Amino acid sequence: NAGVTQTPKFRVLKTGQSMTLLCAQDMNHEYMYWYRQDPGMGLRLIHYSVGEGTTAKGEVPDGYNVSRLKKQNFLLGLESAAPSQTSVYFCASTGELNTEAFFGQGTRLTVV
Amino acid sequence: GEDVEQSLFLSVREGDSSVINCTYTDSSSTYLYWYKQEPGAGLQLLTYIFSNMDMKQDQRLTVLLNKKDKHLSLRIADTQTGDSAIYFCAEGWDTGNQFYFGTGTSLTVIP
């Protein structure tokens, strides 16, 4: 059981470039989340999804888009990367009981 | 979002007890969690407590919840060097939409 898998693990982008981060879970979870982690600020929710085909904005959605075309995948897109988006990005998923969130290993993104 | 506050750093000597504190603002949460993040890794659930409970003990871990003061604590008994990590508290609801995480407390265990 792989759990939650994020790709890529590391990426360096130039300002203005675009990229997509992929999150895949094999636990048949309904809920999926994208967070960013910055020093001293904890985890902040970017976007989330409560089921296939649905997405919603979290606390810091600007500059990001998401899609949930398949239940097991949740994609995070940066259309035009900015240095302020340098961060570590975590994907998570939960089942219906919401007693535990399972996290991926993170994607370290640097925008120069 | 909700405010979930933690102190940023804590240092303890190996063998001592560690107490990590957390305050939150939304009393409607169903669950309160403690997650551990080791260097270069994602978060892993340590334990959680229902919001209608006062205490939960799980081996070396003791969680105390003071609902009146909206204060949550995690006590680690006999702290070991392997406990060095960042610890996050979080609130969650049984409707399964969002979690709100604290800023994280970096625990350093001194041998």
Short mmCIF file of C-alpha atoms in Angstrom, two decimals:
data_model
loop_
_atom_site.label_atom_id
_atom_site.label_comp_id
_atom_site.label_asym_id
_atom_site.label_seq_id
_atom_site.Cartn_x
_atom_site.Cartn_y
_atom_site.Cartn_z
CA ASN A 1 0.00 0.00 0.00
CA ALA A 2 1.75 3.16 -1.19
CA GLY A 3 -0.55 5.62 0.62
CA VAL A 4 -0.10 9.14 -0.74
CA THR A 5 2.52 9.70 -3.42
CA GLN A 6 3.65 13.10 -4.66
CA THR A 7 5.65 13.82 -7.79
CA PRO A 8 8.07 15.41 -8.28
CA LYS A 9 10.00 15.53 -5.00
CA PHE A 10 12.11 18.54 -6.00
CA ARG A 11 11.82 21.19 -8.67
CA VAL A 12 13.44 24.48 -9.55
CA LEU A 13 11.43 26.86 -11.73
CA LYS A 14 12.18 30.21 -13.27
CA THR A 15 9.77 33.06 -12.59
CA GLY A 16 6.88 32.86 -15.03
CA GLN A 17 7.20 29.16 -15.79
CA SER A 18 4.34 26.77 -15.20
CA MET A 19 4.21 23.33 -13.66
CA THR A 20 1.84 20.72 -12.24
CA LEU A 21 2.32 18.80 -9.04
CA LEU A 22 0.69 15.39 -8.94
CA CYS A 23 -0.77 13.72 -5.88
CA ALA A 24 -1.99 10.13 -6.02
CA GLN A 25 -3.62 8.09 -3.25
CA ASP A 26 -4.56 4.43 -3.30
CA MET A 27 -6.80 4.36 -0.21
CA ASN A 28 -10.06 5.25 -1.98
CA HIS A 29 -10.27 8.44 0.07
CA GLU A 30 -12.89 11.02 -0.76
CA TYR A 31 -11.10 14.07 0.57
CA MET A 32 -7.82 15.44 -0.71
CA TYR A 33 -5.89 18.57 0.19
CA TRP A 34 -2.95 20.65 -0.94
CA TYR A 35 -0.96 22.53 1.71
CA ARG A 36 2.13 24.67 1.61
CA GLN A 37 4.60 24.73 4.47
CA ASP A 38 6.70 27.80 5.18
CA PRO A 39 9.00 28.42 8.15
CA GLY A 40 7.15 29.73 11.19
CA MET A 41 3.78 29.55 9.44
CA GLY A 42 2.83 25.92 9.76
CA LEU A 43 0.74 24.36 7.04
CA ARG A 44 -1.64 26.55 5.09
CA LEU A 45 -4.41 25.07 3.00
CA ILE A 46 -4.27 26.02 -0.68
CA HIS A 47 -7.17 24.05 -2.19
CA TYR A 48 -9.09 20.95 -1.29
CA SER A 49 -11.53 18.48 -2.79
CA VAL A 50 -14.41 16.62 -1.19
CA GLY A 51 -14.84 14.22 -4.08
CA GLU A 52 -14.15 13.46 -7.72
CA GLY A 53 -14.93 16.43 -9.92
CA THR A 54 -15.14 18.92 -7.03
CA THR A 55 -12.63 21.46 -5.75
CA ALA A 56 -12.74 24.35 -3.30
CA LYS A 57 -10.49 27.19 -2.21
CA GLY A 58 -8.59 27.06 1.01
CA GLU A 59 -6.78 29.76 2.93
CA VAL A 60 -4.17 30.75 0.30
CA PRO A 61 -5.53 29.83 -3.17
CA ASP A 62 -4.20 32.75 -5.25
CA GLY A 63 -1.76 31.76 -7.98
CA TYR A 64 -2.78 28.09 -7.89
CA ASN A 65 -5.34 25.94 -9.67
CA VAL A 66 -6.39 22.36 -8.99
CA SER A 67 -8.25 19.55 -10.65
CA ARG A 68 -9.72 16.26 -9.43
CA LEU A 69 -10.71 14.42 -12.59
CA LYS A 70 -10.14 11.02 -11.00
CA LYS A 71 -10.85 10.14 -7.39
CA GLN A 72 -7.31 8.96 -6.75
CA ASN A 73 -5.53 12.00 -8.21
CA PHE A 74 -5.40 15.65 -7.16
CA LEU A 75 -3.34 17.99 -9.32
CA LEU A 76 -1.96 21.36 -8.25
CA GLY A 77 -1.01 23.77 -11.00
CA LEU A 78 1.07 26.92 -11.00
CA GLU A 79 0.35 28.85 -14.19
CA SER A 80 3.02 31.53 -13.76
CA ALA A 81 5.41 30.78 -10.92
CA ALA A 82 6.55 33.57 -8.60
CA PRO A 83 9.37 33.58 -6.01
CA SER A 84 6.71 33.86 -3.28
CA GLN A 85 5.62 30.35 -4.24
CA THR A 86 8.94 28.91 -3.12
CA SER A 87 7.82 26.45 -0.48
CA VAL A 88 7.37 22.83 0.44
CA TYR A 89 4.05 21.49 -0.83
CA PHE A 90 2.21 18.65 0.85
CA CYS A 91 -0.72 16.66 -0.37
CA ALA A 92 -2.98 14.84 2.08
CA SER A 93 -6.06 12.66 1.95
CA THR A 94 -8.65 11.52 4.46
CA GLY A 95 -11.43 9.00 4.57
CA GLU A 96 -14.98 9.72 5.67
CA LEU A 97 -14.31 9.45 9.39
CA ASN A 98 -11.66 12.18 9.20
CA THR A 99 -9.74 10.77 12.13
CA GLU A 100 -6.44 10.77 10.29
CA ALA A 101 -4.95 12.66 7.38
CA PHE A 102 -2.35 10.78 5.36
CA PHE A 103 0.40 12.95 3.95
CA GLY A 104 2.71 12.61 1.01
CA GLN A 105 6.44 13.13 1.39
CA GLY A 106 6.33 16.66 0.07
CA THR A 107 7.56 18.56 -2.99
CA ARG A 108 10.26 21.14 -2.45
CA LEU A 109 9.74 23.88 -5.02
CA THR A 110 12.15 26.75 -5.57
CA VAL A 111 11.23 29.63 -7.88
CA VAL A 112 14.16 31.76 -8.95
CA GLY B 1 -8.93 30.50 8.71
CA GLU B 2 -8.88 29.46 12.32
CA ASP B 3 -6.04 30.47 14.63
CA VAL B 4 -4.05 27.58 16.04
CA GLU B 5 -1.00 28.77 17.93
CA GLN B 6 2.09 26.98 19.16
CA SER B 7 5.46 28.09 20.42
CA LEU B 8 8.12 27.56 17.78
CA PHE B 9 10.91 25.85 19.72
CA LEU B 10 11.42 23.53 22.68
CA SER B 11 14.60 21.90 23.97
CA VAL B 12 14.69 19.13 26.57
CA ARG B 13 17.30 16.73 27.89
CA GLU B 14 17.06 13.07 27.02
CA GLY B 15 15.04 11.23 29.64
CA ASP B 16 13.07 14.31 30.73
CA SER B 17 9.43 14.92 29.89
CA SER B 18 8.48 17.27 27.07
CA VAL B 19 5.31 19.32 27.08
CA ILE B 20 4.19 20.94 23.84
CA ASN B 21 1.33 23.40 24.05
CA CYS B 22 -1.28 24.57 21.58
CA THR B 23 -4.14 27.05 21.72
CA TYR B 24 -7.01 27.25 19.27
CA THR B 25 -9.96 29.54 18.69
CA ASP B 26 -12.79 27.43 17.25
CA SER B 27 -14.60 25.40 19.90
CA SER B 28 -16.78 23.63 17.32
CA SER B 29 -14.05 21.24 16.21
CA THR B 30 -14.73 17.52 16.54
CA TYR B 31 -11.16 16.30 16.82
CA LEU B 32 -7.85 17.70 17.96
CA TYR B 33 -4.73 16.06 16.61
CA TRP B 34 -1.02 15.86 17.15
CA TYR B 35 1.17 15.19 14.12
CA LYS B 36 4.91 14.60 13.98
CA GLN B 37 7.14 15.66 11.12
CA GLU B 38 10.65 14.28 10.87
CA PRO B 39 13.23 16.06 8.69
CA GLY B 40 12.50 15.78 4.99
CA ALA B 41 9.29 13.86 5.53
CA GLY B 42 5.56 14.41 5.55
CA LEU B 43 3.42 14.59 8.66
CA GLN B 44 2.40 11.46 10.50
CA LEU B 45 -0.45 11.23 12.96
CA LEU B 46 0.72 10.62 16.54
CA THR B 47 -2.61 10.70 18.30
CA TYR B 48 -5.94 12.48 18.36
CA ILE B 49 -8.58 13.27 20.93
CA PHE B 50 -12.29 13.83 20.58
CA SER B 51 -13.29 17.32 21.61
CA ASN B 52 -15.58 15.93 24.33
CA MET B 53 -12.68 14.23 26.11
CA ASP B 54 -10.30 15.72 28.67
CA MET B 55 -7.38 13.34 28.43
CA LYS B 56 -5.99 10.54 26.34
CA GLN B 57 -2.96 8.40 27.12
CA ASP B 58 -1.10 6.29 24.61
CA GLN B 59 2.13 4.73 25.88
CA ARG B 60 4.58 7.63 26.39
CA LEU B 61 2.12 10.20 25.06
CA THR B 62 -0.46 12.05 27.15
CA VAL B 63 -2.86 14.52 25.57
CA LEU B 64 -4.67 16.99 27.78
CA LEU B 65 -7.55 19.13 26.54
CA ASN B 66 -8.90 22.15 28.40
CA LYS B 67 -11.99 23.11 26.45
CA LYS B 68 -12.73 26.15 28.56
CA ASP B 69 -9.35 27.70 27.79
CA LYS B 70 -9.15 26.12 24.31
CA HIS B 71 -5.77 24.68 25.22
CA LEU B 72 -4.30 21.38 24.08
CA SER B 73 -1.04 19.87 25.26
CA LEU B 74 1.09 16.88 24.37
CA ARG B 75 3.32 15.37 27.01
CA ILE B 76 6.06 12.97 25.94
CA ALA B 77 7.45 10.98 28.85
CA ASP B 78 11.08 9.84 28.89
CA THR B 79 11.92 11.87 25.78
CA GLN B 80 14.41 10.20 23.45
CA THR B 81 16.66 11.61 20.71
CA GLY B 82 14.38 9.95 18.18
CA ASP B 83 11.59 12.25 19.36
CA SER B 84 13.40 15.26 17.88
CA ALA B 85 11.02 16.55 15.21
CA ILE B 86 8.44 19.22 14.51
CA TYR B 87 5.11 18.65 16.23
CA PHE B 88 1.90 20.11 14.86
CA CYS B 89 -1.43 20.38 16.56
CA ALA B 90 -4.51 20.58 14.36
CA GLU B 91 -8.27 20.91 14.55
CA GLY B 92 -10.66 18.89 12.45
CA TRP B 93 -14.37 18.34 11.97
CA ASP B 94 -16.30 15.14 11.31
CA THR B 95 -17.78 16.66 8.17
CA GLY B 96 -14.44 15.84 6.60
CA ASN B 97 -13.54 19.03 4.88
CA GLN B 98 -10.71 20.99 6.42
CA PHE B 99 -7.99 20.73 9.00
CA TYR B 100 -6.33 23.75 10.55
CA PHE B 101 -2.77 23.29 11.61
CA GLY B 102 -0.71 25.16 14.13
CA THR B 103 2.64 26.72 13.29
CA GLY B 104 4.53 23.68 14.58
CA THR B 105 6.90 23.28 17.54
CA SER B 106 10.43 22.14 16.80
CA LEU B 107 11.50 19.79 19.59
CA THR B 108 15.22 19.27 20.12
CA VAL B 109 16.30 16.51 22.47
CA ILE B 110 19.75 17.03 23.95
CA PRO B 111 21.67 13.80 24.71
#
